[in-house]
């Protein structure tokens, strides 16, 4: 629904403003100055270091009214409001924290100079870099809004499940109007509407501009967003006009003014912001003689200064208060502002304003004068930071307001009492193997998850998250066991009610069944995995997804999860390019383990057997939730059934560090000539290849299970770096070299992922390394044919070993050539990497 282009709250419903306007304005002006000075100074030290002036300039009032009257901080007793601040408005947050005495001049001087000596300030909100300050990383456009929605929903979940009462506070999210073009910004708003998240407020800073120019030059972004949010079940509050417009609207008995305001496109509104009162008179009020008459008592200067809603504390406060009191729906505040407000010729409302980092002398003086900063002409060239004396009315007011609201913000809490991990007996059955039974690692994982959910200490803290794939992974048993979370329970009798595993929704349900949204599921994962910090409760998320639609689909959210210091398990199901049969090019994942490399806090494992998986999960729980390390585990699970062997003695350490010896040569007493590395389901192919080599070629081979190339690689790099930095010390030895000891001969590594995975550790393999992997687009077929196609089956592994031996002179070229046909390999077959 579209309403007229005026404020939603009429003048007669506007609440009394609870603060001191003139003091608040003075404080806001000082913050404006310091925020600008930070960017200008940083760019004087180093041209091109960047930073943004105009975004915060447009939203200073939106922030300040909330800081003075709305945002409750977290206290010892209560959770406070959770605020997703707009990423590139960070200078505004820093400038306020400076006045509050939380940041020093040195720190402000080190804005965007984090690697200088002293304490640096990160460009944007990064909990990883400033972990006592920033809570939510927001600067990848779109990720703030989607995280805020699922964060608010997770708060409901915590309350409904009786884990933690979050009912007293709200989630606020500042969004740029340009940012709403990101699919993640609007893609989940219907969830918030459907779930009636009245604990959630979006504030969209409608300055009508993005980086390059107008957001909707030919349209009207506020009206557009009103329909979009309204249609999704949100309470929409438009804050377009400031108090100066009230008397004009009061005279608009025929509705000409309201109609005219609604006809003007945003590109023209931008002109009104830039070209002054004369232009406004001609091009806005000049559209109708009656309008011209309405403003004949105002000078051009006065017309040029007509304040917009987002710059008027009265209007902003009215919107915040209404949003705080609104029940049954989330609220979006569409606040009209001017980008670069106060920058004058340096960029106010101009298309170049987003990139403005420098102000000329005259512009600085104008800024100073416009905002009445007590900075003399003699000092101004230096663009000094300004802080009033501690006993000034401004400083007293600033502290008093925050004291009344519980403390300073943003602030990130780090501590949470550690969890006691489950008894080791919980994992025992997975160490024993499956005997004759053929079991997939997916089945083993789901069984493990189900046992963890029953654990008396941490069972209730586990948060299983699925994007409409529970049946794919055989998780439907959990529907019955723990239920699917639904704030309103189940309003219908499920069609499968008479079956044991019926689709059970419940208010205290534990599973977050997100529907088909990996992005939304990731946002839930972040909310649950940071709850130790945001709510002081150690919830343990397990997000289980189709592995191809994880790291490559929502990689940026996983990056943000790392930045957020999220703890939890990401589980890539139906993984492996040749192990997921039938699904083909788009689904069969041979990429994700490579894509896991860049994420510094993500520890990736490709376990082959149930016992490996159990060891990894047990260790992950201990590291993340007992030792409180800010890291995540990525685990791939597969749907190929095979016998799960019992855990050999003494392999636990190797499983966790990335490699262990699984099988010695079949020929008793022989030294291995070849070493076969296998991972995931392909480990079984390596085991078969060992048999082929022994029985048909009399070659002795051992087999190694590589659970994590990433772990081996990271350890080797770390050790190499240490050795480089300590040339006169005895060199340290990477774990991979230690594990392989003085193994000689040919090494063949086969993986269901890109060859790059084993290649990454080639420098530390003490012999010729041949890598087999699944580079190229997948195909839909059965496992046997896929493995032949991608050249990762037992025959190809055996053949690669023989070829390696031939290259090293261990066998003749004739022998290896003959082996080709013996193993049924067509040397002229197409290269799957490019096929
Ligand atoms: C995913 C992503 N793409 C691009 C950018 C670069 N970027 C930073 S700010 C910005 C423009 C923002 O415009 P808007 O959302 O309207 O915010 P404003 O500064 O106008 O408040 C862009 C494109 C980014 N930070 N994230
Ligand atoms: Mg904008």
PDB file of N, CA and C and ligand atoms in Angstrom, residues 52 54-56 58-59 86 88 124 138-143 175-180 182 205 207-212 215 337 339 354 556, ligand 1:
ATOM      1  N   UNK A  52      34.741   7.567   5.005  1.00  0.00           N
ATOM      2  CA  UNK A  52      33.530   8.220   4.511  1.00  0.00           C
ATOM      3  C   UNK A  52      33.104   9.326   5.455  1.00  0.00           C
ATOM      4  N   UNK A  54      30.353  11.567   4.265  1.00  0.00           N
ATOM      5  CA  UNK A  54      28.997  12.016   3.945  1.00  0.00           C
ATOM      6  C   UNK A  54      27.894  11.096   4.460  1.00  0.00           C
ATOM      7  N   UNK A  55      28.205   9.832   4.679  1.00  0.00           N
ATOM      8  CA  UNK A  55      27.159   8.919   5.156  1.00  0.00           C
ATOM      9  C   UNK A  55      26.780   9.282   6.584  1.00  0.00           C
ATOM     10  N   UNK A  56      27.770   9.357   7.466  1.00  0.00           N
ATOM     11  CA  UNK A  56      27.441   9.732   8.844  1.00  0.00           C
ATOM     12  C   UNK A  56      26.845  11.134   8.884  1.00  0.00           C
ATOM     13  N   UNK A  58      24.892  12.402   6.978  1.00  0.00           N
ATOM     14  CA  UNK A  58      23.451  12.336   6.687  1.00  0.00           C
ATOM     15  C   UNK A  58      22.668  11.708   7.830  1.00  0.00           C
ATOM     16  N   UNK A  59      23.303  10.958   8.694  1.00  0.00           N
ATOM     17  CA  UNK A  59      22.530  10.225   9.689  1.00  0.00           C
ATOM     18  C   UNK A  59      22.861  10.571  11.132  1.00  0.00           C
ATOM     19  N   UNK A  86      25.335   1.149  10.634  1.00  0.00           N
ATOM     20  CA  UNK A  86      25.686   1.138   9.207  1.00  0.00           C
ATOM     21  C   UNK A  86      27.212   1.176   9.070  1.00  0.00           C
ATOM     22  N   UNK A  88      29.744   1.908   6.915  1.00  0.00           N
ATOM     23  CA  UNK A  88      30.656   2.991   6.541  1.00  0.00           C
ATOM     24  C   UNK A  88      30.309   4.313   7.237  1.00  0.00           C
ATOM     25  N   UNK A 124      35.780  -0.268   9.459  1.00  0.00           N
ATOM     26  CA  UNK A 124      34.355  -0.594   9.579  1.00  0.00           C
ATOM     27  C   UNK A 124      34.108  -1.450  10.825  1.00  0.00           C
ATOM     28  N   UNK A 138      28.822  -5.210   9.454  1.00  0.00           N
ATOM     29  CA  UNK A 138      27.705  -4.813   8.600  1.00  0.00           C
ATOM     30  C   UNK A 138      28.129  -4.288   7.237  1.00  0.00           C
ATOM     31  N   UNK A 139      29.422  -4.168   7.011  1.00  0.00           N
ATOM     32  CA  UNK A 139      29.761  -3.326   5.858  1.00  0.00           C
ATOM     33  C   UNK A 139      29.669  -4.036   4.521  1.00  0.00           C
ATOM     34  N   UNK A 140      29.563  -5.340   4.502  1.00  0.00           N
ATOM     35  CA  UNK A 140      29.237  -5.960   3.223  1.00  0.00           C
ATOM     36  C   UNK A 140      27.737  -5.752   3.055  1.00  0.00           C
ATOM     37  N   UNK A 141      27.403  -4.859   2.128  1.00  0.00           N
ATOM     38  CA  UNK A 141      26.015  -4.392   2.023  1.00  0.00           C
ATOM     39  C   UNK A 141      25.035  -5.557   1.935  1.00  0.00           C
ATOM     40  N   UNK A 142      24.011  -5.480   2.701  1.00  0.00           N
ATOM     41  CA  UNK A 142      22.963  -6.506   2.681  1.00  0.00           C
ATOM     42  C   UNK A 142      23.092  -7.508   3.810  1.00  0.00           C
ATOM     43  N   UNK A 143      24.318  -7.710   4.277  1.00  0.00           N
ATOM     44  CA  UNK A 143      24.481  -8.736   5.318  1.00  0.00           C
ATOM     45  C   UNK A 143      23.984  -8.247   6.675  1.00  0.00           C
ATOM     46  N   UNK A 175      20.173   0.831   7.752  1.00  0.00           N
ATOM     47  CA  UNK A 175      20.375   0.330   6.392  1.00  0.00           C
ATOM     48  C   UNK A 175      20.479   1.530   5.460  1.00  0.00           C
ATOM     49  N   UNK A 176      21.362   1.463   4.481  1.00  0.00           N
ATOM     50  CA  UNK A 176      21.412   2.524   3.463  1.00  0.00           C
ATOM     51  C   UNK A 176      20.302   2.302   2.452  1.00  0.00           C
ATOM     52  N   UNK A 177      19.794   3.390   1.860  1.00  0.00           N
ATOM     53  CA  UNK A 177      18.735   3.188   0.862  1.00  0.00           C
ATOM     54  C   UNK A 177      19.291   2.472  -0.364  1.00  0.00           C
ATOM     55  N   UNK A 178      20.542   2.792  -0.727  1.00  0.00           N
ATOM     56  CA  UNK A 178      21.166   2.066  -1.841  1.00  0.00           C
ATOM     57  C   UNK A 178      21.368   0.601  -1.487  1.00  0.00           C
ATOM     58  N   UNK A 179      21.635   0.358  -0.233  1.00  0.00           N
ATOM     59  CA  UNK A 179      21.888  -1.012   0.237  1.00  0.00           C
ATOM     60  C   UNK A 179      20.669  -1.919   0.021  1.00  0.00           C
ATOM     61  N   UNK A 180      19.499  -1.309  -0.070  1.00  0.00           N
ATOM     62  CA  UNK A 180      18.304  -2.147  -0.221  1.00  0.00           C
ATOM     63  C   UNK A 180      18.260  -2.846  -1.585  1.00  0.00           C
ATOM     64  N   UNK A 182      20.561  -4.795  -2.561  1.00  0.00           N
ATOM     65  CA  UNK A 182      21.151  -6.125  -2.354  1.00  0.00           C
ATOM     66  C   UNK A 182      20.030  -7.129  -2.070  1.00  0.00           C
ATOM     67  N   UNK A 205      18.130   4.831   5.964  1.00  0.00           N
ATOM     68  CA  UNK A 205      18.584   6.200   5.800  1.00  0.00           C
ATOM     69  C   UNK A 205      18.403   6.607   4.345  1.00  0.00           C
ATOM     70  N   UNK A 207      18.825   8.922   2.019  1.00  0.00           N
ATOM     71  CA  UNK A 207      19.463  10.152   1.542  1.00  0.00           C
ATOM     72  C   UNK A 207      19.394  10.217   0.025  1.00  0.00           C
ATOM     73  N   UNK A 208      18.695   9.276  -0.551  1.00  0.00           N
ATOM     74  CA  UNK A 208      18.408   9.209  -1.991  1.00  0.00           C
ATOM     75  C   UNK A 208      19.642   8.958  -2.845  1.00  0.00           C
ATOM     76  N   UNK A 209      20.786   8.753  -2.198  1.00  0.00           N
ATOM     77  CA  UNK A 209      21.995   8.555  -2.985  1.00  0.00           C
ATOM     78  C   UNK A 209      22.710   7.283  -2.548  1.00  0.00           C
ATOM     79  N   UNK A 210      23.391   6.709  -3.525  1.00  0.00           N
ATOM     80  CA  UNK A 210      24.301   5.597  -3.222  1.00  0.00           C
ATOM     81  C   UNK A 210      25.698   6.084  -3.565  1.00  0.00           C
ATOM     82  N   UNK A 211      26.573   5.196  -4.049  1.00  0.00           N
ATOM     83  CA  UNK A 211      27.948   5.646  -4.285  1.00  0.00           C
ATOM     84  C   UNK A 211      28.050   6.486  -5.558  1.00  0.00           C
ATOM     85  N   UNK A 212      27.487   5.994  -6.637  1.00  0.00           N
ATOM     86  CA  UNK A 212      27.652   6.667  -7.920  1.00  0.00           C
ATOM     87  C   UNK A 212      26.704   7.839  -8.130  1.00  0.00           C
ATOM     88  N   UNK A 215      19.750   6.866  -5.926  1.00  0.00           N
ATOM     89  CA  UNK A 215      19.286   5.481  -5.814  1.00  0.00           C
ATOM     90  C   UNK A 215      18.162   5.232  -6.817  1.00  0.00           C
ATOM     91  N   UNK A 337      16.889  12.010   4.464  1.00  0.00           N
ATOM     92  CA  UNK A 337      18.028  12.840   4.879  1.00  0.00           C
ATOM     93  C   UNK A 337      18.749  13.357   3.631  1.00  0.00           C
ATOM     94  N   UNK A 339      22.499  13.445   1.883  1.00  0.00           N
ATOM     95  CA  UNK A 339      23.839  12.856   1.965  1.00  0.00           C
ATOM     96  C   UNK A 339      24.869  13.982   2.029  1.00  0.00           C
ATOM     97  N   UNK A 354      29.859  10.764  -1.779  1.00  0.00           N
ATOM     98  CA  UNK A 354      30.209   9.517  -1.099  1.00  0.00           C
ATOM     99  C   UNK A 354      31.724   9.350  -0.999  1.00  0.00           C
ATOM    100  N   UNK A 556      30.284 -15.065   1.655  1.00  0.00           N
ATOM    101  CA  UNK A 556      30.483 -13.765   2.300  1.00  0.00           C
ATOM    102  C   UNK A 556      29.864 -13.765   3.697  1.00  0.00           C
TER     103      UNK A 556
HETATM  104  C1  LIG B   1      28.421  -5.900  -1.009  1.00  0.00           C
HETATM  105  C2  LIG B   1      28.998  -4.534  -1.132  1.00  0.00           C
HETATM  106  N1  LIG B   1      29.107  -3.977  -2.342  1.00  0.00           N
HETATM  107  C3  LIG B   1      29.656  -2.746  -2.472  1.00  0.00           C
HETATM  108  C4  LIG B   1      30.087  -2.039  -1.391  1.00  0.00           C
HETATM  109  C5  LIG B   1      30.744  -0.675  -1.563  1.00  0.00           C
HETATM  110  N2  LIG B   1      29.907   0.406  -1.042  1.00  0.00           N
HETATM  111  C6  LIG B   1      30.112   0.918   0.181  1.00  0.00           C
HETATM  112  S1  LIG B   1      29.042   2.130   0.556  1.00  0.00           S
HETATM  113  C7  LIG B   1      28.293   2.024  -0.932  1.00  0.00           C
HETATM  114  C8  LIG B   1      27.151   2.929  -1.257  1.00  0.00           C
HETATM  115  C9  LIG B   1      26.150   2.903  -0.165  1.00  0.00           C
HETATM  116  O1  LIG B   1      25.001   3.605  -0.461  1.00  0.00           O
HETATM  117  P1  LIG B   1      23.812   3.595   0.563  1.00  0.00           P
HETATM  118  O2  LIG B   1      23.480   2.210   0.944  1.00  0.00           O
HETATM  119  O3  LIG B   1      22.716   4.396  -0.010  1.00  0.00           O
HETATM  120  O4  LIG B   1      24.429   4.249   1.844  1.00  0.00           O
HETATM  121  P2  LIG B   1      24.681   5.796   2.160  1.00  0.00           P
HETATM  122  O5  LIG B   1      26.154   5.970   2.204  1.00  0.00           O
HETATM  123  O6  LIG B   1      24.042   6.583   1.083  1.00  0.00           O
HETATM  124  O7  LIG B   1      24.025   5.994   3.484  1.00  0.00           O
HETATM  125  C10 LIG B   1      28.894   1.038  -1.707  1.00  0.00           C
HETATM  126  C11 LIG B   1      28.482   0.676  -3.079  1.00  0.00           C
HETATM  127  C12 LIG B   1      29.961  -2.674  -0.137  1.00  0.00           C
HETATM  128  N3  LIG B   1      30.389  -2.090   0.979  1.00  0.00           N
HETATM  129  N4  LIG B   1      29.384  -3.895  -0.027  1.00  0.00           N
END
